[in-house]
């Protein structure tokens, strides 16, 4: 087994940091392939907390190379800050931290547009870090790629073209248009720490796979936020599904050996958009408090609700999941009963599918199970209380996704590994 994709199977924030950390213990290379500084992982280094937004969480493991792939959008300022923080902690000694020279650069005008839009009536709840406008420029073919940091004239020419396009938008939103000189001077402050790390990361990933090294592709956000497969238009601007690892890291589908989907034992969502199993009562509040469901980038309270199995089946399909890592089971401990959405009632009848294009008219059909007591001490499935075990079995059976990992607490030890994705044999012909 050499290439594993780990991907959010819900609306993001599924506890990726912990699970990626466990899987990267055996990885030689960790690659982020989509999104930008709108992701956020809290890393704990010797009791010291550090939030990384761009750099993969694999950075905590001394042996893994960390790559930022070409499907990402990178803010050079955020990247430089993260590099400095990691250097200060001695985490970048003798290791590769490489950035694709084809990843698109987030520039101050992207952040400005994102912020101004979020102040208006058309706000969708972005993290205001310029991610959406940067991907707009990429699709409009006026984006500036990280490689432009090597060439001041190219950078300047690109900024002028993009600014001319954004100026009317910025003005119409009530903002002031920055000067091209100002933008370039700002960005060039970060050249020193970034340029030496720029490379064709796709080639490096390909070499690593060919050499039989273990490569982990770390997805950002979750399948239901994917620009193609998510709850459009309340989605992110990039490919948050497993297929995004191919375009975003620069490898072909035959190179991927396994895909693991992450899901919490309940559901959360940040920002606007449909969320049929949402709880707006005391139970929802309890889950938010117990689960620490506040955005790691924005601090915003997350919306909370019951687990949605039709949504998980949908995530299985669009990602080709080989199985799931189920997290935060402990957060539901102590509830007298737990509900789980198993189907939807729609105007056309009951369905086990996720009616993603008509969620407003779909009503969840719940199954109610007895609750359970503490589970955070469980170290094998056999240690779980019977009702917790029944819940896990139901999720596995109804989603059609075998269990790879069960997380029963924030600590690393509070983890039950049912199956190791690195043990899956390499795909023939890959
Ligand atoms: P991520 O960005 O996908 O890692 O997700 P979050 O921003 O929601 O961060 C995960 C938070 O949940 C971190 O503080 C973890 O320590 C914590 N966490 C991860 N797994 C578990 C779990 O199984 N139980 C509990 N109670 N907390 C967990």
XYZ file of N, CA, C and O and ligand atoms in Angstrom, residues 12-19 39-42 49 262 264 266 290-296 302 326-331 406-411 414, ligand 1:
176
model
N -17.129 18.933 6.599
C -15.835 19.352 7.153
C -15.808 19.243 8.674
O -16.799 18.855 9.299
N -14.615 19.513 9.250
C -14.433 19.500 10.710
C -14.750 18.152 11.338
O -15.296 18.068 12.424
N -14.391 17.085 10.657
C -14.726 15.748 11.143
C -13.692 15.190 12.120
O -13.792 14.031 12.515
N -12.706 16.007 12.490
C -11.655 15.514 13.389
C -10.476 14.988 12.595
O -9.778 14.070 13.001
N -10.271 15.636 11.445
C -9.216 15.202 10.522
C -7.831 15.262 11.153
O -7.009 14.375 10.952
N -7.595 16.310 11.949
C -6.267 16.503 12.529
C -5.798 15.260 13.273
O -4.694 14.757 13.036
N -6.650 14.732 14.139
C -6.254 13.572 14.943
C -6.033 12.333 14.068
O -5.040 11.626 14.223
N -6.954 12.088 13.153
C -6.864 10.862 12.345
C -5.676 10.943 11.378
O -4.917 9.981 11.226
N -8.930 26.030 5.825
C -8.924 24.841 6.674
C -8.225 25.253 7.969
O -7.683 26.342 8.060
N -8.222 24.413 8.951
C -7.519 24.764 10.179
C -7.389 23.562 11.071
O -8.373 22.902 11.358
N -6.175 23.253 11.433
C -5.964 22.147 12.354
C -5.245 22.682 13.573
O -4.282 23.435 13.443
N -5.712 22.266 14.714
C -5.022 22.651 15.928
C -4.032 21.553 16.259
O -4.410 20.405 16.449
N 0.032 25.005 21.787
C -0.955 24.859 20.724
C -0.585 25.709 19.505
O -0.153 26.845 19.648
N -13.906 10.407 6.594
C -14.045 10.741 8.012
C -15.444 11.204 8.291
O -15.979 12.045 7.557
N -18.055 12.264 11.783
C -18.303 12.286 13.220
C -19.518 11.411 13.487
O -20.270 11.066 12.561
N -22.030 12.438 14.819
C -23.146 13.356 14.621
C -22.737 14.254 13.458
O -21.752 13.946 12.774
N -19.939 20.012 24.267
C -19.117 18.839 24.556
C -18.114 18.551 23.442
O -17.000 18.108 23.678
N -18.559 18.784 22.203
C -17.694 18.462 21.066
C -16.736 19.591 20.733
O -15.926 19.470 19.813
N -16.841 20.724 21.453
C -15.978 21.871 21.139
C -16.226 22.329 19.711
O -15.292 22.600 18.957
N -17.498 22.409 19.342
C -17.827 22.687 17.937
C -17.847 24.183 17.643
O -18.895 24.803 17.463
N -16.643 24.735 17.620
C -16.440 26.143 17.281
C -15.315 26.169 16.256
O -14.315 25.451 16.419
N -15.464 26.958 15.193
C -14.490 26.936 14.102
C -13.064 27.213 14.582
O -12.857 28.128 15.372
N -12.085 26.424 14.073
C -10.708 26.651 14.513
C -10.084 27.840 13.796
O -9.105 28.415 14.275
N -20.435 26.159 15.537
C -20.915 25.338 14.419
C -22.349 24.913 14.675
O -22.739 24.722 15.825
N -14.708 6.831 12.155
C -15.848 7.428 12.869
C -15.310 8.100 14.126
O -14.676 7.444 14.957
N -15.546 9.416 14.245
C -14.927 10.161 15.346
C -15.961 10.698 16.333
O -17.154 10.767 16.037
N -15.453 11.080 17.490
C -16.239 11.809 18.506
C -17.462 11.047 19.024
O -18.473 11.653 19.363
N -17.353 9.717 19.076
C -18.460 8.919 19.617
C -18.725 9.305 21.083
O -19.865 9.289 21.534
N -17.652 9.680 21.784
C -17.776 10.036 23.204
C -18.644 11.266 23.443
O -19.225 11.416 24.512
N -18.735 12.146 22.434
C -19.494 13.379 22.617
C -20.978 13.073 22.856
O -21.682 13.806 23.545
N -12.142 4.058 14.992
C -13.161 4.679 15.838
C -12.444 5.549 16.855
O -11.541 5.085 17.557
N -12.831 6.826 16.906
C -12.199 7.730 17.855
C -13.183 7.985 18.988
O -14.328 8.386 18.751
N -12.726 7.768 20.223
C -13.631 7.880 21.376
C -13.180 8.961 22.353
O -13.624 8.996 23.497
N -12.308 9.841 21.905
C -11.850 10.942 22.757
C -10.763 11.696 22.030
O -10.213 11.206 21.043
N -10.443 12.923 22.493
C -9.436 13.713 21.784
C -8.025 13.116 21.848
O -7.219 13.344 20.956
N -7.740 12.379 22.900
C -6.381 11.845 23.036
C -6.075 10.809 21.977
O -6.936 10.068 21.544
N -7.169 7.346 22.811
C -8.613 7.061 22.756
C -9.026 6.744 21.316
O -9.861 7.418 20.714
P -10.466 18.904 12.070
O -10.056 20.266 11.638
O -11.075 18.091 10.976
O -9.363 18.199 12.814
O -11.666 19.030 13.060
P -11.957 20.035 14.264
O -11.541 21.428 13.959
O -13.343 19.766 14.679
O -10.934 19.563 15.366
C -11.047 18.475 15.999
C -11.112 18.740 17.516
O -11.814 17.646 18.041
C -9.746 18.769 18.147
O -9.751 19.624 19.274
C -9.568 17.308 18.576
O -8.745 17.175 19.706
C -10.986 16.894 18.888
N -11.275 15.479 18.638
C -10.858 14.687 17.611
N -11.374 13.452 17.732
C -12.128 13.461 18.860
C -12.940 12.492 19.523
O -13.076 11.347 19.111
N -13.595 12.912 20.651
C -13.500 14.164 21.151
N -14.182 14.468 22.250
N -12.746 15.099 20.553
C -12.069 14.756 19.436
